[in-house]
CSV table of C-alpha atoms in Angstrom, one decimal:
chain,number,residue,atom,x,y,z
A,17,MET,CA,-1.9,31.3,-17.4
A,18,ALA,CA,-2.7,30.5,-13.8
A,19,PHE,CA,-4.1,27.1,-13.3
A,20,ASP,CA,-7.5,26.8,-11.7
A,21,PRO,CA,-8.9,23.3,-11.1
A,22,THR,CA,-12.4,24.5,-11.4
A,23,SER,CA,-11.7,25.6,-15.0
A,24,LEU,CA,-11.6,22.0,-16.2
A,25,LYS,CA,-14.6,20.2,-17.7
A,26,TYR,CA,-16.1,17.8,-15.3
A,27,ASP,CA,-18.9,15.3,-16.0
A,28,ALA,CA,-22.4,15.5,-14.5
A,29,GLN,CA,-21.1,14.0,-11.3
A,30,GLY,CA,-18.4,16.6,-11.1
A,31,LEU,CA,-15.7,14.1,-12.0
A,32,ILE,CA,-12.8,14.0,-14.5
A,33,PRO,CA,-10.8,10.9,-15.5
A,34,ALA,CA,-7.2,10.8,-14.4
A,35,ILE,CA,-4.6,8.5,-16.0
A,36,ALA,CA,-1.6,7.6,-13.8
A,37,GLN,CA,1.6,6.8,-15.7
A,38,ASP,CA,4.9,5.6,-14.1
A,39,HIS,CA,7.2,8.6,-14.6
A,40,ALA,CA,10.3,6.4,-14.9
A,41,THR,CA,9.1,3.6,-17.2
A,42,GLY,CA,6.1,5.1,-19.0
A,43,GLU,CA,3.9,2.2,-18.0
A,44,VAL,CA,0.2,3.2,-17.6
A,45,LEU,CA,-0.6,2.1,-14.1
A,46,MET,CA,-4.3,2.9,-13.6
A,47,MET,CA,-7.2,5.2,-14.4
A,48,ALA,CA,-9.4,6.7,-11.7
A,49,TRP,CA,-11.5,9.8,-11.1
A,50,MET,CA,-10.9,13.2,-9.5
A,51,ASN,CA,-13.1,16.1,-8.7
A,52,ALA,CA,-11.9,19.7,-8.4
A,53,ALA,CA,-11.3,19.3,-4.6
A,54,SER,CA,-9.3,16.1,-4.9
A,55,LEU,CA,-7.2,17.6,-7.7
A,56,GLN,CA,-6.5,20.6,-5.5
A,57,ARG,CA,-5.5,18.3,-2.6
A,58,THR,CA,-3.2,16.4,-5.0
A,59,LEU,CA,-1.5,19.7,-6.0
A,60,ASP,CA,-1.2,20.9,-2.4
A,61,SER,CA,0.1,17.7,-1.0
A,62,GLY,CA,2.0,16.1,-3.9
A,63,ILE,CA,0.2,12.8,-3.0
A,64,VAL,CA,-2.2,11.7,-5.7
A,65,THR,CA,-5.7,11.9,-4.3
A,66,TYR,CA,-8.7,10.6,-6.3
A,67,TRP,CA,-12.4,10.7,-5.6
A,68,SER,CA,-13.8,7.3,-4.8
A,69,ARG,CA,-17.1,6.9,-6.6
A,70,SER,CA,-18.1,3.9,-4.5
A,71,ARG,CA,-17.3,5.5,-1.2
A,72,GLN,CA,-18.1,9.1,-2.2
A,73,ALA,CA,-15.0,10.2,-0.4
A,74,PHE,CA,-11.5,11.4,-1.0
A,75,TRP,CA,-9.1,8.5,-1.9
A,76,ALA,CA,-5.6,9.3,-1.1
A,77,LYS,CA,-4.0,6.5,-3.0
A,78,GLY,CA,-2.0,4.3,-0.6
A,79,GLU,CA,-3.4,5.8,2.5
A,80,THR,CA,-4.1,2.4,4.0
A,81,SER,CA,-1.9,0.1,1.7
A,82,GLY,CA,1.2,2.3,1.7
A,83,HIS,CA,1.1,2.1,-2.1
A,84,VAL,CA,1.4,5.9,-2.5
A,85,GLN,CA,1.6,7.8,-5.7
A,86,HIS,CA,3.8,10.9,-5.6
A,87,LEU,CA,2.9,13.4,-8.2
A,88,VAL,CA,5.8,14.3,-10.5
A,89,GLU,CA,3.9,16.1,-13.3
A,90,LEU,CA,0.4,17.0,-14.1
A,91,ARG,CA,-0.9,17.5,-17.7
A,92,ILE,CA,-4.4,18.3,-19.0
A,93,ASP,CA,-5.6,17.5,-22.4
A,94,CYS,CA,-6.8,19.7,-25.3
A,95,ASP,CA,-10.4,19.5,-24.3
A,96,ARG,CA,-9.7,20.0,-20.6
A,97,ASP,CA,-11.7,16.9,-19.7
A,98,CYS,CA,-8.9,14.4,-18.9
A,99,LEU,CA,-5.8,14.5,-16.7
A,100,LEU,CA,-2.5,12.7,-17.2
A,101,LEU,CA,-0.5,12.2,-14.0
A,102,GLN,CA,3.2,11.3,-14.1
A,103,VAL,CA,3.8,9.6,-10.8
A,104,THR,CA,6.3,7.8,-8.7
A,105,GLN,CA,4.5,4.7,-7.6
A,106,GLN,CA,5.3,3.0,-4.3
A,107,GLY,CA,4.8,-0.8,-4.8
A,108,PRO,CA,1.9,-2.0,-6.8
A,109,ALA,CA,-0.7,0.4,-8.2
A,110,CYS,CA,-3.4,-2.2,-8.5
A,111,HIS,CA,-5.6,-3.5,-5.7
A,112,THR,CA,-4.7,-7.0,-6.9
A,113,ASN,CA,-1.1,-6.2,-5.9
A,114,ARG,CA,0.0,-6.0,-9.5
A,115,ARG,CA,2.1,-3.1,-10.7
A,116,SER,CA,-0.5,-2.0,-13.2
A,117,CYS,CA,-4.2,-2.5,-13.4
A,118,PHE,CA,-3.9,-3.3,-17.1
A,119,TYR,CA,-2.6,-6.8,-16.7
A,120,THR,CA,-5.2,-8.4,-18.9
A,121,LEU,CA,-4.3,-8.7,-22.5
A,122,VAL,CA,-6.8,-9.4,-25.3
A,123,GLU,CA,-5.2,-11.4,-28.1
A,124,ASN,CA,-6.6,-13.7,-30.7
A,125,GLY,CA,-10.1,-13.2,-29.3
A,126,ALA,CA,-9.2,-14.4,-25.8
A,127,GLU,CA,-8.1,-12.8,-22.5
A,128,ARG,CA,-4.7,-13.6,-21.0
A,129,ILE,CA,-3.2,-12.4,-17.7
A,130,THR,CA,0.3,-11.1,-18.2
A,131,SER,CA,1.6,-10.3,-14.8
A,132,ASP,CA,1.5,-11.8,-11.3
A,133,PRO,CA,0.9,-10.0,-8.0
A,134,ILE,CA,4.0,-8.5,-6.5
A,135,CYS,CA,3.0,-9.7,-3.0
B,26,MET,CA,-11.1,-17.1,-21.5
B,27,ALA,CA,-12.8,-15.8,-24.7
B,28,PHE,CA,-13.1,-12.1,-24.9
B,29,ASP,CA,-16.6,-10.6,-25.2
B,30,PRO,CA,-16.8,-6.8,-25.5
B,31,THR,CA,-20.2,-6.9,-23.9
B,32,SER,CA,-18.7,-8.4,-20.8
B,33,LEU,CA,-17.0,-5.1,-19.9
B,34,LYS,CA,-18.5,-2.5,-17.5
B,35,TYR,CA,-19.9,0.5,-19.4
B,36,ASP,CA,-21.3,3.6,-17.9
B,37,ALA,CA,-24.9,4.7,-18.0
B,38,GLN,CA,-24.4,5.9,-21.6
B,39,GLY,CA,-22.9,2.5,-22.6
B,40,LEU,CA,-19.4,4.0,-22.8
B,41,ILE,CA,-16.0,3.0,-21.5
B,42,PRO,CA,-12.9,5.2,-21.5
B,43,ALA,CA,-10.1,4.2,-23.8
B,44,ILE,CA,-6.5,5.4,-23.4
B,45,ALA,CA,-4.4,5.4,-26.5
B,46,GLN,CA,-0.6,5.0,-25.9
B,47,ASP,CA,2.1,5.2,-28.6
B,48,HIS,CA,3.3,1.6,-28.8
B,49,ALA,CA,6.8,2.6,-29.8
B,50,THR,CA,7.5,5.5,-27.3
B,51,GLY,CA,5.0,4.9,-24.4
B,52,GLU,CA,3.7,8.4,-24.9
B,53,VAL,CA,0.0,8.7,-23.8
B,54,LEU,CA,-1.6,10.3,-26.9
B,55,MET,CA,-5.3,10.8,-26.0
B,56,MET,CA,-8.3,9.5,-24.1
B,57,ALA,CA,-11.6,9.0,-25.8
B,58,TRP,CA,-14.7,6.7,-25.4
B,59,MET,CA,-15.9,3.5,-26.9
B,60,ASN,CA,-19.0,1.5,-26.7
B,61,ALA,CA,-19.2,-2.3,-27.2
B,62,ALA,CA,-19.9,-1.9,-30.9
B,63,SER,CA,-17.0,0.5,-31.6
B,64,LEU,CA,-14.7,-1.8,-29.6
B,65,GLN,CA,-15.8,-4.8,-31.8
B,66,ARG,CA,-15.2,-2.7,-34.9
B,67,THR,CA,-11.7,-1.9,-33.6
B,68,LEU,CA,-10.9,-5.5,-33.1
B,69,ASP,CA,-12.4,-6.6,-36.4
B,70,SER,CA,-10.7,-3.8,-38.5
B,71,GLY,CA,-7.5,-3.1,-36.5
B,72,ILE,CA,-8.3,0.6,-36.9
B,73,VAL,CA,-9.1,2.3,-33.6
B,74,THR,CA,-12.7,3.3,-33.7
B,75,TYR,CA,-14.2,5.4,-30.8
B,76,TRP,CA,-17.7,6.5,-30.2
B,77,SER,CA,-18.2,10.2,-30.6
B,78,ARG,CA,-20.3,11.6,-27.8
B,79,SER,CA,-20.9,14.9,-29.6
B,80,ARG,CA,-21.9,13.3,-32.9
B,81,GLN,CA,-23.4,10.1,-31.4
B,82,ALA,CA,-21.7,8.1,-34.2
B,83,PHE,CA,-18.7,5.9,-34.8
B,84,TRP,CA,-15.5,7.8,-34.9
B,85,ALA,CA,-12.9,5.8,-36.9
B,86,LYS,CA,-9.9,7.9,-35.8
B,87,GLY,CA,-8.2,9.5,-38.9
B,88,GLU,CA,-11.1,8.7,-41.2
B,89,THR,CA,-11.1,12.2,-42.6
B,90,SER,CA,-7.7,13.5,-41.3
B,91,GLY,CA,-5.6,10.5,-42.2
B,92,HIS,CA,-4.3,10.4,-38.7
B,93,VAL,CA,-5.2,6.8,-38.2
B,94,GLN,CA,-4.5,4.7,-35.1
B,95,HIS,CA,-3.6,1.1,-35.9
B,96,LEU,CA,-4.3,-1.2,-32.9
B,97,VAL,CA,-1.2,-3.1,-31.8
B,98,GLU,CA,-2.5,-4.4,-28.4
B,99,LEU,CA,-5.6,-4.1,-26.3
B,100,ARG,CA,-5.6,-4.4,-22.5
B,101,ILE,CA,-8.4,-4.1,-20.0
B,102,ASP,CA,-8.1,-3.1,-16.4
B,103,CYS,CA,-8.8,-5.0,-13.2
B,104,ASP,CA,-12.3,-3.5,-12.9
B,105,ARG,CA,-13.1,-4.1,-16.6
B,106,ASP,CA,-14.1,-0.5,-16.9
B,107,CYS,CA,-11.2,1.0,-18.7
B,108,LEU,CA,-9.3,0.1,-21.9
B,109,LEU,CA,-5.6,0.7,-22.7
B,110,LEU,CA,-4.8,0.7,-26.4
B,111,GLN,CA,-1.3,0.3,-27.7
B,112,VAL,CA,-1.3,2.0,-31.1
B,113,THR,CA,0.8,3.0,-34.1
B,114,GLN,CA,-0.2,6.6,-34.6
B,115,GLN,CA,-0.1,8.1,-38.1
B,116,GLY,CA,0.8,11.8,-37.7
B,117,PRO,CA,-0.7,13.8,-34.8
B,118,ALA,CA,-3.2,12.3,-32.5
B,119,CYS,CA,-4.6,15.6,-31.4
B,120,HIS,CA,-7.1,17.7,-33.4
B,121,THR,CA,-4.7,20.7,-32.8
B,122,ASN,CA,-2.2,18.8,-34.9
B,123,ARG,CA,0.0,18.0,-31.9
B,124,ARG,CA,1.3,14.5,-31.4
B,125,SER,CA,-0.5,14.1,-28.0
B,126,CYS,CA,-3.5,15.8,-26.6
B,127,PHE,CA,-1.7,16.2,-23.3
B,128,TYR,CA,0.4,19.2,-24.3
B,129,THR,CA,-0.5,21.4,-21.4
B,130,LEU,CA,1.7,21.1,-18.4
B,131,VAL,CA,0.6,22.4,-15.0
B,132,GLU,CA,3.7,23.6,-13.0
B,133,ASN,CA,4.1,26.1,-10.2
B,134,GLY,CA,0.4,26.9,-10.3
B,135,ALA,CA,0.4,27.9,-14.0
B,136,GLU,CA,-0.3,26.3,-17.4
B,137,ARG,CA,2.4,25.9,-20.0
B,138,ILE,CA,2.1,24.5,-23.5
B,139,THR,CA,4.9,22.1,-24.2
B,140,SER,CA,4.6,21.2,-27.8
B,141,ASP,CA,3.8,22.8,-31.1
B,142,PRO,CA,1.5,21.6,-33.9
B,143,ILE,CA,3.4,19.3,-36.2
B,144,CYS,CA,2.1,20.8,-39.4
């Protein structure tokens, strides 16, 4: 079955959540949003390109920081309303310079930061 | 820092995306939505409880199917607008009886189903 990005289910803003997972380690790095056009750009270029909700613009991850995500594999879920991207991550994925955005653990009713910036 | 579910950033519907990852294998199983109350229920019970957007009701995963998700670890992302749940998954996570909802791979411009229902 040919894949058509416009066949997915987007929300009222035309967006779909995209989970980025480190292809080598399985670590979940971040979650951001795509629209059909940014998904098509990702497929065409092999560089993961989100849609920035704050800037209302394409967000080619790492374009300014160099922390590029190369797409290894794209999966869609059963409801066609979420994407899973296996990526090769250059440097940190998080804007705080941590490898993953999910560096805050909740345990025993408290928050604890579990990783430091890579710098 | 004490953790307060209401301190997270929810969307206009009061929801936050929650990614469920198999604690043992690292496989991303599904993505669904929580509100502050379902997150609090999850923390109190140890049973992952989403908010069903279609039913507008709590969705204690596996309540009818038996395919329960036991919470092992909860993480929040840098923007406090996404959750990562490490879980122990009983049976399939997907309503199609597949282990993961992300069983459709996009490769060479086409879709390919990569796993069969468990049952």
